[in-house]
PDB file of C-alpha atoms in Angstrom:
ATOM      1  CA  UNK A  29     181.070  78.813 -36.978  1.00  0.00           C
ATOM      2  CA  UNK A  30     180.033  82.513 -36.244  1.00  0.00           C
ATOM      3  CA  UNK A  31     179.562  81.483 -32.647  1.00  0.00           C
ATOM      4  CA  UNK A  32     182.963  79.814 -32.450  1.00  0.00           C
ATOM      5  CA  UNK A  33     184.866  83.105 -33.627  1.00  0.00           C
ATOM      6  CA  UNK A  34     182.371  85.803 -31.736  1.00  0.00           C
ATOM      7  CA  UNK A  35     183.399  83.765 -28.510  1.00  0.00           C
ATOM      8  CA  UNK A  36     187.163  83.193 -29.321  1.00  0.00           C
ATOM      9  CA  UNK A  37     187.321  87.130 -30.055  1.00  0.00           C
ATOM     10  CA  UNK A  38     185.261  87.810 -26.193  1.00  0.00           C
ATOM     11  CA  UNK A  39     187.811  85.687 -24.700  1.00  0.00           C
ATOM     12  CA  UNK A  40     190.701  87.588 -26.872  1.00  0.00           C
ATOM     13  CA  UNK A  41     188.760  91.289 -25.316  1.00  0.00           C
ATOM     14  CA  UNK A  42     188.586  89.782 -22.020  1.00  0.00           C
ATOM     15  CA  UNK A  43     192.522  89.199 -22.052  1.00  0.00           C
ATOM     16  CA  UNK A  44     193.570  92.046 -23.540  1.00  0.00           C
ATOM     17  CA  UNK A  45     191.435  93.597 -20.875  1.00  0.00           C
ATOM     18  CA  UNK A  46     193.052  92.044 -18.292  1.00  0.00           C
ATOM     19  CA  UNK A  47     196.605  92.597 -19.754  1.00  0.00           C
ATOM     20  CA  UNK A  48     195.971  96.366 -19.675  1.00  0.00           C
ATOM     21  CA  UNK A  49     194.809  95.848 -16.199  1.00  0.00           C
ATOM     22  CA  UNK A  50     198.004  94.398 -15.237  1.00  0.00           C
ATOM     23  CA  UNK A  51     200.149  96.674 -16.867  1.00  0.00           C
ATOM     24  CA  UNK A  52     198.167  99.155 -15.168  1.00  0.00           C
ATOM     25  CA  UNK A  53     198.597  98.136 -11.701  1.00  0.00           C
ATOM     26  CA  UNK A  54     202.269  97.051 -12.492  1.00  0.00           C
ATOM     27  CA  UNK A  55     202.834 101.196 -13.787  1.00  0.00           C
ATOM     28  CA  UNK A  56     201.377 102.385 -10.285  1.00  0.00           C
ATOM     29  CA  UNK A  57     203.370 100.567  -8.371  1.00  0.00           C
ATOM     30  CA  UNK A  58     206.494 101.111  -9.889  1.00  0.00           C
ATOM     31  CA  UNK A  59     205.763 104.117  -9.659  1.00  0.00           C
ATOM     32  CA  UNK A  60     204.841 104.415  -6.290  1.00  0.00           C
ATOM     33  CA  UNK A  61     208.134 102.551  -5.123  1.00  0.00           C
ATOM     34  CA  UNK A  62     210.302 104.821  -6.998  1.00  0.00           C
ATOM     35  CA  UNK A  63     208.223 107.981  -5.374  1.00  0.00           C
ATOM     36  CA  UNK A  64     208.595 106.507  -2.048  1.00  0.00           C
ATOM     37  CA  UNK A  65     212.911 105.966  -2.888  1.00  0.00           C
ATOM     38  CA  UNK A  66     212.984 109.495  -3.926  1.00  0.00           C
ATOM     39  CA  UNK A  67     211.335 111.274  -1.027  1.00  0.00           C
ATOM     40  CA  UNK A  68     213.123 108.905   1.710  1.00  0.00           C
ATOM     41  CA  UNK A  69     216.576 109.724   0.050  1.00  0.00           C
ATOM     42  CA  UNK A  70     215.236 113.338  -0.472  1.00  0.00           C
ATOM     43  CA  UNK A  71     213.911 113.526   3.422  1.00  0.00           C
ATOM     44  CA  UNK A  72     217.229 111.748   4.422  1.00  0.00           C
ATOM     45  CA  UNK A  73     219.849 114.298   2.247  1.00  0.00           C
ATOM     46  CA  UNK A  74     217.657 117.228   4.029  1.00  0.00           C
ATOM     47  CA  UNK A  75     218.559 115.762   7.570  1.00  0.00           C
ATOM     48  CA  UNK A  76     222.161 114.706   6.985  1.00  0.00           C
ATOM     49  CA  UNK A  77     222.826 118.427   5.217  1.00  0.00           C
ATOM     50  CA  UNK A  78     221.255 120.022   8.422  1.00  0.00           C
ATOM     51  CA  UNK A  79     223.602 117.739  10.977  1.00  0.00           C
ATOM     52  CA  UNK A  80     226.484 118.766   8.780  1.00  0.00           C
ATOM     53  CA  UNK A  81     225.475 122.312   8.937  1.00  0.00           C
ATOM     54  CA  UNK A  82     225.215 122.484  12.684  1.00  0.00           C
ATOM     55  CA  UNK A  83     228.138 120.900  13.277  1.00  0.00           C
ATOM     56  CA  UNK A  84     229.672 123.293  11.229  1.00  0.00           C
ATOM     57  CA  UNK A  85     228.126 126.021  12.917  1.00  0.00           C
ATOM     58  CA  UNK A  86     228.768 124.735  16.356  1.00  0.00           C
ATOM     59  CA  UNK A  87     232.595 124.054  15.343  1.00  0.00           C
ATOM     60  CA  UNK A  88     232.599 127.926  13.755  1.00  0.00           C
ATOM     61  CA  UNK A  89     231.560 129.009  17.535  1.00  0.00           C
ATOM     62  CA  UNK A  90     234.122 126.983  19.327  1.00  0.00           C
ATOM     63  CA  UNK A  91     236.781 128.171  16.910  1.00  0.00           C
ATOM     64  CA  UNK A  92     235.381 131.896  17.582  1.00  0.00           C
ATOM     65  CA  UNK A  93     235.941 131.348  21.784  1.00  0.00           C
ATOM     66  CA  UNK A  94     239.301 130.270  21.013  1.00  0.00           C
ATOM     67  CA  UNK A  95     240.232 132.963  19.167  1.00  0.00           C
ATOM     68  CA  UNK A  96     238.739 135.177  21.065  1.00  0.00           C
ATOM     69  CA  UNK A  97     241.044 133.318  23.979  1.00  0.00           C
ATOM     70  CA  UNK A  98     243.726 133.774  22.206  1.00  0.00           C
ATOM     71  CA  UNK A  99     243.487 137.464  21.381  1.00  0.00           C
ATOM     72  CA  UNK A 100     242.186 137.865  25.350  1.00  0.00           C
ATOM     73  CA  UNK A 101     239.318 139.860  23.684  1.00  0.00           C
ATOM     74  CA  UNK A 102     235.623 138.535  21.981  1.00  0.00           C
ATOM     75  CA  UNK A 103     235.427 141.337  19.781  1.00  0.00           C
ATOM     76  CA  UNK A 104     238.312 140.264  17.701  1.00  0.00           C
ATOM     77  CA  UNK A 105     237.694 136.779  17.757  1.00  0.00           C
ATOM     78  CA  UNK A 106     234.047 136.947  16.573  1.00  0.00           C
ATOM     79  CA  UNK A 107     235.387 139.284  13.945  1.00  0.00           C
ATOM     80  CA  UNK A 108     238.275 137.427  13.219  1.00  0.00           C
ATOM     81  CA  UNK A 109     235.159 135.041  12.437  1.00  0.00           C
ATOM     82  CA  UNK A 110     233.085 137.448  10.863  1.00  0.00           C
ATOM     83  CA  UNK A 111     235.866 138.028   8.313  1.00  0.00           C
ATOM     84  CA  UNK A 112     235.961 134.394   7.871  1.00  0.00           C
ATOM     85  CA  UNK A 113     232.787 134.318   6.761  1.00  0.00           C
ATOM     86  CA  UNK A 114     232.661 137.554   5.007  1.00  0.00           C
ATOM     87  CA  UNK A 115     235.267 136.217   2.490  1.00  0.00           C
ATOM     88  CA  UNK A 116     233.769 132.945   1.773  1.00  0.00           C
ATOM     89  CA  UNK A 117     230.597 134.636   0.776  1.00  0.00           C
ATOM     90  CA  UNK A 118     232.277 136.358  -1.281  1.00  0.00           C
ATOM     91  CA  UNK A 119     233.903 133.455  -3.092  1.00  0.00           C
ATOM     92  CA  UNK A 120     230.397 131.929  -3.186  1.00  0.00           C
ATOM     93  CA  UNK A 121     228.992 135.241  -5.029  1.00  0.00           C
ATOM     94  CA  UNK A 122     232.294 135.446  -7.600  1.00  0.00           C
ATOM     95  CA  UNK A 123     232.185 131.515  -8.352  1.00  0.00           C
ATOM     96  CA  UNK A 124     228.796 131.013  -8.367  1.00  0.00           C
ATOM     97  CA  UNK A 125     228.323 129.373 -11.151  1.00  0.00           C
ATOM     98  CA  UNK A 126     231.371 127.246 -10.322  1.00  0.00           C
ATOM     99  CA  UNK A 127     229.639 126.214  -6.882  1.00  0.00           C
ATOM    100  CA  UNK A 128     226.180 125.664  -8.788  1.00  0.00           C
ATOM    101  CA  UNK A 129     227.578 123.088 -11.429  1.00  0.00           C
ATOM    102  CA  UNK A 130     229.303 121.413  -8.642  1.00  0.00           C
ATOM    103  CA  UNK A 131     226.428 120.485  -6.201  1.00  0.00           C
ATOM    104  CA  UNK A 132     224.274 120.075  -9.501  1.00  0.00           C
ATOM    105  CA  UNK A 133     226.360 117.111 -10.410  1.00  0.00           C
ATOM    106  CA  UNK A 134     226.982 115.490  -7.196  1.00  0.00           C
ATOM    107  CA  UNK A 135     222.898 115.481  -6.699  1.00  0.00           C
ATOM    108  CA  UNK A 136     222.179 113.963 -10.028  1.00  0.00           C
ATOM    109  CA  UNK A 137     224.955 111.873  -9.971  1.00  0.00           C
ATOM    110  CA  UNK A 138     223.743 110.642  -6.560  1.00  0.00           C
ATOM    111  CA  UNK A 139     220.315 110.093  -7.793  1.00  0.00           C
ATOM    112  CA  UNK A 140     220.992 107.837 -10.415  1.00  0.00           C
ATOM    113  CA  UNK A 141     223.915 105.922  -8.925  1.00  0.00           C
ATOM    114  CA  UNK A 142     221.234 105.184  -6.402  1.00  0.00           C
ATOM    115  CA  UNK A 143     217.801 105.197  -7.923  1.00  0.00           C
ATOM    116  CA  UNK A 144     218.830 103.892 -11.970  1.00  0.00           C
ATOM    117  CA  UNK A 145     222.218 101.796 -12.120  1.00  0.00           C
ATOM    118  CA  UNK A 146     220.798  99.002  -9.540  1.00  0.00           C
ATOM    119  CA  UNK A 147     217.556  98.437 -11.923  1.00  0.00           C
ATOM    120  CA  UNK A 148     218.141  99.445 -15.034  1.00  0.00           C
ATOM    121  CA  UNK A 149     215.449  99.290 -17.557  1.00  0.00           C
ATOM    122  CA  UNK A 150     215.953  98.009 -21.172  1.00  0.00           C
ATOM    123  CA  UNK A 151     212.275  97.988 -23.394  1.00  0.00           C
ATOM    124  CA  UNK A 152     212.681  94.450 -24.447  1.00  0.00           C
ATOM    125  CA  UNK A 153     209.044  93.458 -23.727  1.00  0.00           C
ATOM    126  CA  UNK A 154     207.928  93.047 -19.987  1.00  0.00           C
ATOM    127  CA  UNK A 155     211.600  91.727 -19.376  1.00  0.00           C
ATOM    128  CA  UNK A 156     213.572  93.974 -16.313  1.00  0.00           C
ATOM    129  CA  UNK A 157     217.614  93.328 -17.184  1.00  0.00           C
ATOM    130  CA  UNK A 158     220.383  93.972 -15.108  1.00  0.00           C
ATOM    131  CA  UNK A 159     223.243  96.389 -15.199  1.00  0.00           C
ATOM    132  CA  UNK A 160     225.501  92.869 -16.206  1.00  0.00           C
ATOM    133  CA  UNK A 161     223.187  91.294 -18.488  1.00  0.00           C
ATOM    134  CA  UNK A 162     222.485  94.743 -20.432  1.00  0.00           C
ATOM    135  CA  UNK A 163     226.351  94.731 -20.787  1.00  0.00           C
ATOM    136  CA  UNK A 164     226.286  91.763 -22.083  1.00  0.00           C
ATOM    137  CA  UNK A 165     223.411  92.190 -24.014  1.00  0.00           C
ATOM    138  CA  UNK A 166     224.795  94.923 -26.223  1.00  0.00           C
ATOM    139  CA  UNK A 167     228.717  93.502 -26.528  1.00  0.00           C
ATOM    140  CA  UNK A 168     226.893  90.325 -28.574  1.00  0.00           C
TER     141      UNK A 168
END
């Protein structure tokens, strides 16, 4: 009888050994996916922001040899620029925290309209539920 319960309780250690195990594994690569999602969108916001920025730089310059066209003189249309830029720095330093609460909430709100709404989580056992079965999970 002994026997009988010493080997039902290995076999009971040997499963809850390779439960852990699972879980484990299953944790790493989770997390490893949503590592790999973050730095590809992070890599990808980095690039895009740069293209914007030259283009914005590059249309800044061919706005600057027009008005320096226009005025028949590049002094006054580079500082024409110059003053351009001048005054939106200034804005920038006066609303700071304006601009900072801004770009804070379009990046989070990026992040988890892209990384948490398509897979969200609900700790009911080992079960993954959707964004339409959680809602329907908590009207009932």
């Amino acid at each position: 009888m002994i026997d009988v319960k010493r080997i039902a309780l290995k076999s009971l250690w040997l499963e809850f050994k390779d439960y852990l195990n699972i879980r484990i594994e299953i944790f790493k690569l989770s997390a490893l996916a949503k590592g790999s999602k973050l730095i590809a969108d992070v890599l990808s916001s980095t690039f895009l922001f740069f293209m914007v920025m030259l283009n914005f730089l590059l249309c800044m310059v061919t706005f600057t040899f027009y008005l320096s066209s226009l005025f028949n003189s590049y002094a006054k249309g580079f500082g024409i620029t110059a003053l351009f830029f001048m005054i939106l720095a200034c804005l920038v330093v006066w609303k700071k925290d304006t601009f900072e609460k801004l770009f804070a909430g379009i990046v989070v709100k990026r992040y988890f309209n892209k990384h948490c709404i398509n897979e969200q989580e609900i700790d009911a056992g080992d079960i993954l539920v959707s964004k339409k079965q959680s809602k329907s999970l908590v009207r009932n």
